[in-house]
Short mmCIF file of C-alpha atoms in Angstrom, two decimals:
data_model
loop_
_atom_site.label_atom_id
_atom_site.label_comp_id
_atom_site.label_asym_id
_atom_site.label_seq_id
_atom_site.Cartn_x
_atom_site.Cartn_y
_atom_site.Cartn_z
CA GLU A 298 -8.04 -16.86 1.42
CA LEU A 299 -8.58 -13.38 0.08
CA LYS A 300 -7.23 -12.84 -3.43
CA VAL A 301 -7.23 -9.62 -5.41
CA GLU A 302 -6.85 -9.60 -9.17
CA GLN A 303 -6.33 -6.57 -11.34
CA ASN A 304 -6.45 -6.29 -15.07
CA PRO A 305 -4.89 -5.25 -17.22
CA LEU A 306 -1.46 -5.37 -15.59
CA PHE A 307 -0.02 -3.04 -18.17
CA LEU A 308 -1.78 -0.42 -20.23
CA SER A 309 -0.36 1.95 -22.79
CA MET A 310 -2.78 4.50 -24.10
CA GLN A 311 -2.92 7.76 -25.95
CA GLU A 312 -3.77 11.08 -24.35
CA GLY A 313 -7.42 11.97 -24.61
CA LYS A 314 -8.66 8.37 -24.54
CA ASN A 315 -10.85 6.70 -21.95
CA TYR A 316 -10.08 3.42 -20.25
CA THR A 317 -11.04 1.26 -17.30
CA ILE A 318 -8.98 -0.80 -14.85
CA TYR A 319 -10.74 -3.72 -13.20
CA CYS A 320 -10.26 -5.16 -9.73
CA ASN A 321 -11.85 -8.46 -8.71
CA TYR A 322 -11.61 -9.94 -5.23
CA SER A 323 -12.44 -13.40 -4.00
CA THR A 324 -14.30 -12.98 -0.69
CA THR A 325 -16.39 -10.37 1.04
CA SER A 326 -14.43 -7.38 2.22
CA ASP A 327 -14.83 -4.45 4.57
CA ARG A 328 -13.33 -1.76 2.36
CA LEU A 329 -11.74 -1.30 -1.04
CA TYR A 330 -8.98 1.18 -1.76
CA TRP A 331 -7.36 2.59 -4.86
CA TYR A 332 -3.78 3.87 -4.64
CA ARG A 333 -1.40 5.48 -7.08
CA GLN A 334 2.36 4.92 -7.03
CA ASP A 335 4.89 6.84 -9.12
CA PRO A 336 8.25 5.15 -9.83
CA GLY A 337 10.49 5.23 -6.78
CA LYS A 338 7.79 6.93 -4.73
CA SER A 339 5.36 6.01 -2.02
CA LEU A 340 1.66 5.22 -2.35
CA GLU A 341 -0.90 7.99 -2.63
CA SER A 342 -4.47 7.28 -1.61
CA LEU A 343 -7.03 7.96 -4.33
CA PHE A 344 -10.33 6.49 -3.13
CA VAL A 345 -11.88 4.50 -0.30
CA LEU A 346 -15.04 2.62 -1.24
CA LEU A 347 -17.22 1.18 1.48
CA SER A 348 -20.60 0.15 0.24
CA ASN A 349 -22.27 -1.45 -2.73
CA GLY A 350 -22.89 1.03 -5.50
CA ALA A 351 -20.38 3.54 -4.14
CA VAL A 352 -19.01 5.87 -6.77
CA LYS A 353 -16.33 8.48 -6.19
CA GLN A 354 -14.75 10.91 -8.60
CA GLU A 355 -11.67 13.07 -8.47
CA GLY A 356 -10.66 14.92 -11.59
CA ARG A 357 -10.31 12.48 -14.49
CA LEU A 358 -10.55 9.41 -12.24
CA MET A 359 -13.74 7.72 -11.14
CA ALA A 360 -13.98 4.61 -8.98
CA SER A 361 -16.97 2.38 -8.38
CA LEU A 362 -17.74 -0.67 -6.28
CA ASP A 363 -20.10 -3.59 -6.86
CA THR A 364 -19.90 -5.77 -3.76
CA LYS A 365 -22.24 -8.39 -5.16
CA ALA A 366 -19.97 -8.96 -8.14
CA ARG A 367 -16.89 -8.36 -5.96
CA LEU A 368 -15.71 -5.92 -8.57
CA SER A 369 -14.33 -2.41 -8.49
CA THR A 370 -13.44 -0.28 -11.49
CA LEU A 371 -11.20 2.72 -11.92
CA HIS A 372 -12.23 4.71 -14.97
CA ILE A 373 -9.92 7.22 -16.60
CA THR A 374 -11.52 9.93 -18.68
CA ALA A 375 -9.59 11.83 -21.37
CA ALA A 376 -6.23 10.63 -20.10
CA VAL A 377 -3.33 13.03 -19.74
CA HIS A 378 0.37 12.22 -19.46
CA ASP A 379 0.46 13.17 -15.76
CA LEU A 380 -1.71 10.16 -14.97
CA SER A 381 1.10 7.78 -15.93
CA ALA A 382 1.78 5.68 -12.81
CA THR A 383 1.05 2.30 -11.27
CA TYR A 384 -2.45 1.95 -9.83
CA PHE A 385 -3.19 -0.55 -7.10
CA CYS A 386 -6.48 -1.69 -5.73
CA ALA A 387 -6.43 -3.13 -2.23
CA VAL A 388 -9.03 -4.95 -0.20
CA ASP A 389 -9.38 -4.82 3.57
CA ARG A 390 -10.75 -7.82 5.42
CA ASP A 391 -10.32 -8.35 9.16
CA ASP A 392 -7.71 -5.56 9.23
CA LYS A 393 -5.54 -7.35 6.67
CA ILE A 394 -5.01 -5.36 3.52
CA ILE A 395 -4.25 -7.32 0.38
CA PHE A 396 -3.08 -5.50 -2.74
CA GLY A 397 -3.66 -6.43 -6.34
CA LYS A 398 -0.60 -6.76 -8.56
CA GLY A 399 -1.04 -3.25 -9.88
CA THR A 400 -1.71 -1.78 -13.30
CA ARG A 401 1.19 0.07 -14.88
CA LEU A 402 -0.38 2.85 -16.88
CA HIS A 403 1.68 4.59 -19.54
CA ILE A 404 0.02 7.49 -21.31
CA LEU A 405 1.63 8.60 -24.53
CA PRO A 406 1.70 12.34 -25.19
CA ASP B 726 5.67 15.43 1.22
CA THR B 727 3.95 12.81 3.32
CA GLU B 728 2.69 13.03 6.89
CA VAL B 729 4.33 9.74 7.73
CA THR B 730 8.09 10.15 8.09
CA GLN B 731 10.47 7.27 7.61
CA THR B 732 14.20 7.20 8.31
CA PRO B 733 16.60 6.43 6.89
CA LYS B 734 15.61 6.78 3.23
CA HIS B 735 18.33 4.38 2.15
CA LEU B 736 20.16 1.69 4.09
CA VAL B 737 22.91 -0.69 3.03
CA MET B 738 23.85 -3.35 5.52
CA GLY B 739 25.72 -6.61 5.74
CA MET B 740 24.10 -9.86 6.71
CA THR B 741 25.60 -9.75 10.19
CA ASN B 742 24.63 -6.16 11.00
CA LYS B 743 21.88 -4.94 13.28
CA LYS B 744 19.97 -1.86 12.21
CA SER B 745 16.59 -0.26 12.78
CA LEU B 746 14.05 1.45 10.55
CA LYS B 747 12.01 4.24 12.09
CA CYS B 748 8.57 5.59 11.31
CA GLU B 749 6.79 8.57 12.86
CA GLN B 750 3.36 10.13 12.44
CA HIS B 751 1.67 12.99 14.26
CA MET B 752 -1.83 12.66 12.87
CA GLY B 753 -3.19 10.97 16.00
CA HIS B 754 -3.56 7.69 14.16
CA ARG B 755 -3.89 4.61 16.35
CA ALA B 756 -3.02 1.98 13.76
CA MET B 757 0.41 1.58 12.17
CA TYR B 758 1.69 -0.87 9.60
CA TRP B 759 4.86 -2.24 8.05
CA TYR B 760 4.91 -3.39 4.44
CA LYS B 761 7.60 -4.87 2.25
CA GLN B 762 7.63 -4.04 -1.46
CA LYS B 763 9.87 -5.65 -4.04
CA ALA B 764 10.47 -3.97 -7.39
CA LYS B 765 7.44 -4.03 -9.69
CA LYS B 766 5.40 -5.91 -7.07
CA PRO B 767 2.60 -4.82 -4.75
CA PRO B 768 3.22 -4.05 -1.09
CA GLU B 769 2.99 -7.08 1.21
CA LEU B 770 1.69 -6.62 4.72
CA MET B 771 4.16 -7.58 7.45
CA PHE B 772 2.84 -6.24 10.77
CA VAL B 773 -0.11 -4.30 12.13
CA TYR B 774 -0.14 -2.39 15.40
CA SER B 775 -3.39 -1.21 16.90
CA TYR B 776 -3.28 1.05 19.96
CA GLU B 777 0.42 0.22 20.36
CA LYS B 778 -0.19 -3.52 20.50
CA LEU B 779 0.84 -5.97 17.82
CA SER B 780 -2.37 -7.27 16.28
CA ILE B 781 -1.18 -8.94 13.09
CA ASN B 782 2.08 -10.68 12.23
CA GLU B 783 1.93 -12.12 8.74
CA SER B 784 4.31 -14.99 9.52
CA VAL B 785 7.31 -12.70 9.17
CA PRO B 786 10.72 -14.27 9.96
CA SER B 787 12.06 -13.44 13.40
CA ARG B 788 15.00 -11.55 11.91
CA PHE B 789 12.44 -8.72 11.59
CA SER B 790 11.34 -7.43 14.98
CA PRO B 791 8.75 -4.65 15.21
CA GLU B 792 8.37 -2.28 18.12
CA CYS B 793 5.84 0.43 18.90
CA PRO B 794 7.25 2.62 21.72
CA ASN B 795 4.27 4.98 21.64
CA SER B 796 1.32 5.88 19.45
CA SER B 797 3.42 8.07 17.17
CA LEU B 798 6.42 5.82 16.61
CA LEU B 799 6.98 2.49 14.95
CA ASN B 800 10.33 0.76 14.60
CA LEU B 801 11.47 -2.25 12.68
CA HIS B 802 14.59 -3.88 14.08
CA LEU B 803 16.68 -5.85 11.61
CA HIS B 804 19.19 -8.59 12.40
CA ALA B 805 20.93 -11.21 10.30
CA LEU B 806 19.04 -10.35 7.15
CA GLN B 807 19.36 -12.23 3.89
CA PRO B 808 19.97 -10.80 0.41
CA GLU B 809 16.35 -11.59 -0.52
CA ASP B 810 15.25 -9.14 2.17
CA SER B 811 16.45 -6.27 -0.02
CA ALA B 812 13.33 -4.23 -0.78
CA LEU B 813 11.46 -1.01 -0.10
CA TYR B 814 10.00 -1.03 3.40
CA LEU B 815 6.93 1.10 3.75
CA CYS B 816 5.33 2.33 6.92
CA ALA B 817 1.70 3.40 6.98
CA SER B 818 -0.78 4.69 9.51
CA SER B 819 -4.55 5.02 9.74
CA GLN B 820 -7.07 6.32 12.24
CA GLU B 821 -7.89 2.85 13.45
CA THR B 822 -8.16 -0.66 12.18
CA GLY B 823 -11.69 -1.95 11.77
CA GLU B 824 -14.45 0.58 11.30
CA SER B 825 -13.01 3.45 9.31
CA ASN B 826 -13.66 5.14 6.02
CA GLN B 827 -10.20 6.64 5.94
CA PRO B 828 -7.28 5.29 3.92
CA GLN B 829 -3.86 4.41 5.13
CA HIS B 830 -1.24 7.13 4.81
CA PHE B 831 2.09 5.85 3.57
CA GLY B 832 5.58 7.11 4.25
CA ASP B 833 8.17 7.46 1.48
CA GLY B 834 9.79 4.21 2.52
CA THR B 835 13.28 2.97 3.33
CA ARG B 836 15.13 1.35 0.46
CA LEU B 837 17.09 -1.48 2.03
CA SER B 838 19.98 -3.31 0.38
CA ILE B 839 21.57 -6.37 1.97
CA LEU B 840 25.11 -7.16 0.88
#
């Protein structure tokens, strides 16, 4: 059974700081996704990671994938208040997409 | 604004009512999905349609009945729901299941309350 674990589940940090969210999964997967969700809103796609060693960056966010360790990271550089949201990683195996529990990120101005 | 449109945005219904949730996309996507999301929880996959055929049913109770009339539309028919079915129901679409480097696009969801 595919399981996806994120940590931390809650993160409060100051603006300007760097931090990393971790996503571990239990079996091999076809794809790994990162999504952002604002309160009361839908999910916004951030990154799709396909292969070992993949790294993608968009603004202050950078995602990486290590398929051998079954680990993906989402790194936040010099956080700003606008990045406050819940971040989900999700793993796709055999067309079933399983989400991690999400990391609620609160960035203090 | 999202490219996946869900209606209604809010729905309150009694346990004996029959209602339907609707989802529409015009991106030419051939895969469509229903998810259920409870407050402060991740989305849970319910159904997957691929080329208008049901390909995955995640052991969803029969009081939820999906329908895909054509490649752009996805419905979720509701009947005799229980209070624990109150949640945000999200529709998503993607180019295809299987080999794709594209993400799923999510609608804004229907917030469902069962009285």
